[in-house]
mmCIF file of N, CA and C in Angstrom:
data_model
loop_
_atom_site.group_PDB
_atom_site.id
_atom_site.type_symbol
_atom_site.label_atom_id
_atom_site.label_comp_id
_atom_site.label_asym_id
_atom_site.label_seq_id
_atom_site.Cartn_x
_atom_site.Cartn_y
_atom_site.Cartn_z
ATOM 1 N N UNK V 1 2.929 -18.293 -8.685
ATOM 2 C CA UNK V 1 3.568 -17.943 -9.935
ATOM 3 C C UNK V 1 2.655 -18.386 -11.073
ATOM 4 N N UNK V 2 2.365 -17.616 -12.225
ATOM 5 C CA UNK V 2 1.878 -17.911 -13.429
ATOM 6 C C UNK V 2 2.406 -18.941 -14.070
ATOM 7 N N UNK V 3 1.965 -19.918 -14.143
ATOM 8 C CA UNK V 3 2.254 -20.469 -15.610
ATOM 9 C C UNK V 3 2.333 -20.494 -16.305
ATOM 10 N N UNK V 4 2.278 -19.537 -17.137
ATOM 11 C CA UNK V 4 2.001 -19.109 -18.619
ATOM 12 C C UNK V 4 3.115 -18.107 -18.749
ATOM 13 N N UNK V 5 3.983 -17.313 -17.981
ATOM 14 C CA UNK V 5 4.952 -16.605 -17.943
ATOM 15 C C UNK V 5 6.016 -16.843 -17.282
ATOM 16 N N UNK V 6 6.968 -17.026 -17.504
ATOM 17 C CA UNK V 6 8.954 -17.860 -17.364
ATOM 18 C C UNK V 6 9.192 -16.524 -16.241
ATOM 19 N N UNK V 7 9.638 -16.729 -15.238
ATOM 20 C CA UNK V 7 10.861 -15.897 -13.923
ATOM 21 C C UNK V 7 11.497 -15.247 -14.692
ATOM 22 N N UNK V 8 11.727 -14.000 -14.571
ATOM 23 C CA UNK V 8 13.077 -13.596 -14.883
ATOM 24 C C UNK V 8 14.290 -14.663 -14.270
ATOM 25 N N UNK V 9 15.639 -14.309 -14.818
ATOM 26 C CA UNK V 9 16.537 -15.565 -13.507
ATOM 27 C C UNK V 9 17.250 -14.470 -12.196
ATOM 28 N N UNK V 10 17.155 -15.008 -11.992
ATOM 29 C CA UNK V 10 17.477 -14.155 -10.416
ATOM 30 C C UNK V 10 18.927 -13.514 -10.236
ATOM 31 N N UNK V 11 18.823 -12.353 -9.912
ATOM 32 C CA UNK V 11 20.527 -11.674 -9.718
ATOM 33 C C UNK V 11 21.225 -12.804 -8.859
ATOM 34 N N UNK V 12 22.297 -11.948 -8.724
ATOM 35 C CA UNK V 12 23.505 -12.483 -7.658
ATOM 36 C C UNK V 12 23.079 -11.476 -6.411
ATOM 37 N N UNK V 13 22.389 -10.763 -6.707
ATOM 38 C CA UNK V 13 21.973 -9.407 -5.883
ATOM 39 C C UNK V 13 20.939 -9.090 -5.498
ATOM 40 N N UNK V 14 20.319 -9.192 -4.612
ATOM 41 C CA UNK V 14 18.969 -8.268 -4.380
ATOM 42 C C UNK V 14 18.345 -7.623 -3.466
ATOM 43 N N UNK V 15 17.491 -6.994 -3.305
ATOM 44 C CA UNK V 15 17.385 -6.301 -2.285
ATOM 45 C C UNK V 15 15.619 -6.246 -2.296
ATOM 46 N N UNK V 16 14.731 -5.637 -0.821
ATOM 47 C CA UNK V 16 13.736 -6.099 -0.972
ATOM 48 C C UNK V 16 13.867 -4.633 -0.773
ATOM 49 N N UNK V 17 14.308 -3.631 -0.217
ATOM 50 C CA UNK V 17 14.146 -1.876 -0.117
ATOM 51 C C UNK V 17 13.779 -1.329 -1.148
ATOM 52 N N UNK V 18 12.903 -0.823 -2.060
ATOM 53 C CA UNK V 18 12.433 0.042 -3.193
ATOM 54 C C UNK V 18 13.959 1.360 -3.640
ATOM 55 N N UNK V 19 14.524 1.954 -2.307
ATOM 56 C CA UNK V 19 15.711 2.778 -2.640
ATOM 57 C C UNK V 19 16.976 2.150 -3.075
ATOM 58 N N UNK V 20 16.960 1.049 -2.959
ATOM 59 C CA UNK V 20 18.531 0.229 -3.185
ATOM 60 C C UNK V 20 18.577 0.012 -4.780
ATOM 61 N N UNK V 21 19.698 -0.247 -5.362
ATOM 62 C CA UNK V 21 19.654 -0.212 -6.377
ATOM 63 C C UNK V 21 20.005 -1.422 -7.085
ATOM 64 N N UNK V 22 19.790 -2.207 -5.967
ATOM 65 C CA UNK V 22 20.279 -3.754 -6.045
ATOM 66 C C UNK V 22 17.894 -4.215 -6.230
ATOM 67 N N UNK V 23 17.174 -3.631 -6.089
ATOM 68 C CA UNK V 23 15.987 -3.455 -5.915
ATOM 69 C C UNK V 23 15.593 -4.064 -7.241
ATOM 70 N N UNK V 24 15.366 -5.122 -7.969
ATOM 71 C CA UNK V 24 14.374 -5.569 -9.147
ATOM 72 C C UNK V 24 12.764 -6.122 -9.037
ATOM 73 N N UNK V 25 12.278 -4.904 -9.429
ATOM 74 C CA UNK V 25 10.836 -5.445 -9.312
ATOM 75 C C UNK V 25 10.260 -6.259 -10.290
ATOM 76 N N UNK V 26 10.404 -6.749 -11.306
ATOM 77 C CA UNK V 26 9.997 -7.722 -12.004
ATOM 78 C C UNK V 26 10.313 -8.968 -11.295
ATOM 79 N N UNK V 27 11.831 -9.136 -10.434
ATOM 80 C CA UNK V 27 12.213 -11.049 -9.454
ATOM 81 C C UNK V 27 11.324 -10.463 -8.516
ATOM 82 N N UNK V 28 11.200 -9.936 -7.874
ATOM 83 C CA UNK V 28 10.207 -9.450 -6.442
ATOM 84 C C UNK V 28 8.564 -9.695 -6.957
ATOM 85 N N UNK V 29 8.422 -9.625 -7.719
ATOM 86 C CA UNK V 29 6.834 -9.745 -7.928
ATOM 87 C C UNK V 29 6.570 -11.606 -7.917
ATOM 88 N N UNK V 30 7.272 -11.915 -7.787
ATOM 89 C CA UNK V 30 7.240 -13.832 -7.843
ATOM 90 C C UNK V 30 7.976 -14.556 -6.572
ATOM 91 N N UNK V 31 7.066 -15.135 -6.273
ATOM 92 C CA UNK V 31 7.542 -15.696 -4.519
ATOM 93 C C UNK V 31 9.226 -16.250 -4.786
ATOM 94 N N UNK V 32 9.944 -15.892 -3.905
ATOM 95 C CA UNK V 32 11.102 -16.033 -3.986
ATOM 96 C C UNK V 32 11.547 -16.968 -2.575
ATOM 97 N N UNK V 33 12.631 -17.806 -2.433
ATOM 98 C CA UNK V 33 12.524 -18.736 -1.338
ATOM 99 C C UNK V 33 14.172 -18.467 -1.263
ATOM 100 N N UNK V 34 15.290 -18.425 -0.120
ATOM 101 C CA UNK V 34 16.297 -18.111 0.499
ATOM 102 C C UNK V 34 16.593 -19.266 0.910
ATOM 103 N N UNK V 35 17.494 -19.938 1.162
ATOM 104 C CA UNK V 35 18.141 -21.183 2.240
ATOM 105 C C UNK V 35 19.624 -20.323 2.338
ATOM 106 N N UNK V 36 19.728 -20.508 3.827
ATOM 107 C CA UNK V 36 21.296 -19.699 4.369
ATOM 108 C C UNK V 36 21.642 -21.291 4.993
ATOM 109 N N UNK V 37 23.360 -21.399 4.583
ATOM 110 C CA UNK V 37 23.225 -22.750 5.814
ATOM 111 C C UNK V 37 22.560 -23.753 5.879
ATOM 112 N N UNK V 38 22.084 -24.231 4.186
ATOM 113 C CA UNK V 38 20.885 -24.868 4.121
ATOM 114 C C UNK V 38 19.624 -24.986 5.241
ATOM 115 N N UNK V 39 19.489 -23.605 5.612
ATOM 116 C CA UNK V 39 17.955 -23.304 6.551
ATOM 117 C C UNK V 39 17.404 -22.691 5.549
ATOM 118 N N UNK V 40 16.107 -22.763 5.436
ATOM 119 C CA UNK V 40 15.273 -21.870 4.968
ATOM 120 C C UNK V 40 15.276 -20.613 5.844
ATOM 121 N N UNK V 41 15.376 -19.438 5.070
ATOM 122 C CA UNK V 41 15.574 -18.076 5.939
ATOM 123 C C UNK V 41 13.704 -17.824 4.940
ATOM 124 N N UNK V 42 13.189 -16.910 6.140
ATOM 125 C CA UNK V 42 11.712 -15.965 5.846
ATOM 126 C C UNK V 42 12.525 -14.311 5.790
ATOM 127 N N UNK V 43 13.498 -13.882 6.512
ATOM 128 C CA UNK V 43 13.165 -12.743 6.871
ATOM 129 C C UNK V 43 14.420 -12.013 6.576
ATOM 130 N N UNK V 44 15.170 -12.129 5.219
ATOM 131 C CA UNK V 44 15.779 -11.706 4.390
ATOM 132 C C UNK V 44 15.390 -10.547 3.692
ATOM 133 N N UNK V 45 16.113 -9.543 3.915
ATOM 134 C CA UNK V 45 15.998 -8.094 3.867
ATOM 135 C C UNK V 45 16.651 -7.924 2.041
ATOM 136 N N UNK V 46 18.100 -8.739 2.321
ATOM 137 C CA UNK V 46 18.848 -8.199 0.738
ATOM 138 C C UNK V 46 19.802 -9.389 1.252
ATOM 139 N N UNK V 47 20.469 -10.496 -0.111
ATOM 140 C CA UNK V 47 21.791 -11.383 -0.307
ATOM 141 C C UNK V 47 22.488 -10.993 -1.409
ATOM 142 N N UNK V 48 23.785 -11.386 -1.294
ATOM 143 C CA UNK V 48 24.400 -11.700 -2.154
ATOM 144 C C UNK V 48 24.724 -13.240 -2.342
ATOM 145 N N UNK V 49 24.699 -13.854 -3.728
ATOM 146 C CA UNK V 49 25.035 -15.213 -3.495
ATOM 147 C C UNK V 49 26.678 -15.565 -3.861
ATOM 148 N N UNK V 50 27.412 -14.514 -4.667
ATOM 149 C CA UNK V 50 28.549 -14.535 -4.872
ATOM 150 C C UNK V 50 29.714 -14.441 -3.747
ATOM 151 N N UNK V 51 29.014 -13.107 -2.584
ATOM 152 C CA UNK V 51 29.963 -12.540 -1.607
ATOM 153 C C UNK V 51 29.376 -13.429 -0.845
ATOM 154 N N UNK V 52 28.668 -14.297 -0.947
ATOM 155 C CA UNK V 52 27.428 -15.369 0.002
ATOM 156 C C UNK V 52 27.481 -14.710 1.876
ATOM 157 N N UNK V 53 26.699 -14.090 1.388
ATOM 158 C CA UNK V 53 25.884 -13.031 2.742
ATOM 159 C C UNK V 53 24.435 -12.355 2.511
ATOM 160 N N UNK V 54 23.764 -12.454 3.680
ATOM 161 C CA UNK V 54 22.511 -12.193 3.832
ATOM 162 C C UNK V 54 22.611 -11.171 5.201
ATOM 163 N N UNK V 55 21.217 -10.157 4.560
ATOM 164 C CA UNK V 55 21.114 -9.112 5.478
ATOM 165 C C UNK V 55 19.637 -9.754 6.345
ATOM 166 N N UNK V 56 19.481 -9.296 7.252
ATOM 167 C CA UNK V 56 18.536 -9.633 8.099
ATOM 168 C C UNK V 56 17.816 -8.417 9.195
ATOM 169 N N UNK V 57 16.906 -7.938 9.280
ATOM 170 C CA UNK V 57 16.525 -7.278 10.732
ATOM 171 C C UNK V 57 17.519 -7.234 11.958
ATOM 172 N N UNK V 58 17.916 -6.372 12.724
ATOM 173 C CA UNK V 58 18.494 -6.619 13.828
ATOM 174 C C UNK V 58 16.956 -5.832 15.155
ATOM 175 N N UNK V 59 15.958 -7.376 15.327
ATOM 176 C CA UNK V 59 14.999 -7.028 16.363
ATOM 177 C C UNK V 59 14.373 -5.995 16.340
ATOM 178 N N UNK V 60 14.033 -5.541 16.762
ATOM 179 C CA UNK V 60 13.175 -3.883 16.087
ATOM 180 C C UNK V 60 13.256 -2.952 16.306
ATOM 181 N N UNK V 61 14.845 -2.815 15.851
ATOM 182 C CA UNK V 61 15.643 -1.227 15.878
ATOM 183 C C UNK V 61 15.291 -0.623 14.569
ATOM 184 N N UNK V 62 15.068 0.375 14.569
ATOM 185 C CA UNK V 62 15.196 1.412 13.749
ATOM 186 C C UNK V 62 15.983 2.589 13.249
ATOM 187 N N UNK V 63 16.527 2.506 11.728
ATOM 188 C CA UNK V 63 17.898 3.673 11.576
ATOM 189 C C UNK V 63 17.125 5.321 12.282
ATOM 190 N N UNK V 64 17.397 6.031 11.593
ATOM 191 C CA UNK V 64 17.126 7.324 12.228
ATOM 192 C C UNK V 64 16.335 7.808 10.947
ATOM 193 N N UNK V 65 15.695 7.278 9.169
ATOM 194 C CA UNK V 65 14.826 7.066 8.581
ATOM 195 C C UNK V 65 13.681 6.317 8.965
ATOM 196 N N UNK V 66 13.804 5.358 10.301
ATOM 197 C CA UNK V 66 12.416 4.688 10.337
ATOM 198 C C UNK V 66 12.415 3.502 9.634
ATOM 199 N N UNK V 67 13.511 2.939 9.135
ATOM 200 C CA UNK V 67 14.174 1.781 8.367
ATOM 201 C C UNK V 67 14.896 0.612 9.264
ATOM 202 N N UNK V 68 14.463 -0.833 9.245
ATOM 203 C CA UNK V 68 14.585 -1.456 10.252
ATOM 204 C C UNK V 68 16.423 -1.300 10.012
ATOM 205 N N UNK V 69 17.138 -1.663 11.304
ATOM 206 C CA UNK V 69 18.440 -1.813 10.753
ATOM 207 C C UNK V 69 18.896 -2.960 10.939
ATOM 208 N N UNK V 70 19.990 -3.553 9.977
ATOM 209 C CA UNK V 70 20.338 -4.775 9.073
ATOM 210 C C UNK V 70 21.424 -5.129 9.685
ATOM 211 N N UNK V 71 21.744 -6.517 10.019
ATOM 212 C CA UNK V 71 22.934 -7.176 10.496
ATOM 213 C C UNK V 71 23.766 -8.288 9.380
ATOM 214 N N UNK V 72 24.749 -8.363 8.841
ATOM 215 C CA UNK V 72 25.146 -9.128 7.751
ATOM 216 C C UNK V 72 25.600 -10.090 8.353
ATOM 217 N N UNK V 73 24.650 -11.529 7.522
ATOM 218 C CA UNK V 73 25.428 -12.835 8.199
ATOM 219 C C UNK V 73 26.120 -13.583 7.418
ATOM 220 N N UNK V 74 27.189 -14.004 7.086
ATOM 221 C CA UNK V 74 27.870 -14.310 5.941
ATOM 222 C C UNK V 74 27.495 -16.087 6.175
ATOM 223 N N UNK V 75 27.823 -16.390 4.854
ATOM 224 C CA UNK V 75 27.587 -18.373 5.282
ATOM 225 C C UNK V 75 26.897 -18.532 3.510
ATOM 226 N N UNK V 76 26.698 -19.986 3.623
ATOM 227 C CA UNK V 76 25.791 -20.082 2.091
ATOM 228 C C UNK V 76 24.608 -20.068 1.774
ATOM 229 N N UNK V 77 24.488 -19.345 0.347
ATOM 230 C CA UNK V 77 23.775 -18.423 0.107
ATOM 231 C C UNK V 77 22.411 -19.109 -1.115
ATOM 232 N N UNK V 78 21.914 -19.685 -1.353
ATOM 233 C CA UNK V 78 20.942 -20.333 -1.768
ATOM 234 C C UNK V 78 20.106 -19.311 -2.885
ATOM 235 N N UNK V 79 19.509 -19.152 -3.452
ATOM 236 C CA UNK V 79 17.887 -18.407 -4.096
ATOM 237 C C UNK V 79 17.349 -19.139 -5.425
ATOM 238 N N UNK V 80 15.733 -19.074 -5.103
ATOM 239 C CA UNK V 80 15.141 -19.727 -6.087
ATOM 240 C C UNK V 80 13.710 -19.343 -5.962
ATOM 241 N N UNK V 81 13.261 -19.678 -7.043
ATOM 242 C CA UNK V 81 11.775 -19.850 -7.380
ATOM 243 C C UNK V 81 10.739 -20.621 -6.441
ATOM 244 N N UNK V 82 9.929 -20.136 -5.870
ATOM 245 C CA UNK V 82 8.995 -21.179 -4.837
ATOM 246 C C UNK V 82 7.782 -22.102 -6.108
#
């Protein structure tokens, strides 16, 4: 992250898919860090921290776009600035 330029502050929402509309590329351009369950999660697809649920890969299935498909794990929901 720059120093010289402030984070946007982070939705309640986001998504890492370019089609979703939960999708902000200005928080995405700055390392972003997840804790579910106080674990650090890597492989967070899209959360909510309000509905506190996180989407995740389900192994390496693919929808019928070629889009990995997503399993929702509900629990607490963490996001911040690395």
């Amino acid at each position: 992250m720059n120093a010289t330029t402030t984070p946007p502050p982070l939705p309640d929402r986001l998504s890492v898919d370019p089609k979703s509309p939960h999708h902000h590329l200005p928080v995405l351009q700055h390392d972003i860090g997840i804790k579910f369950n106080d674990k650090e999660r890597l492989d967070v697809e899209e959360y909510c921290i309000s509905e506190g649920w996180i989407k995740v890969a389900a192994g390496k299935s693919l929808d019928r776009k070629g889009r990995p498909m997503l399993i929702k794990l509900s629990g607490k929901v963490e996001a911040y600035y690395k």
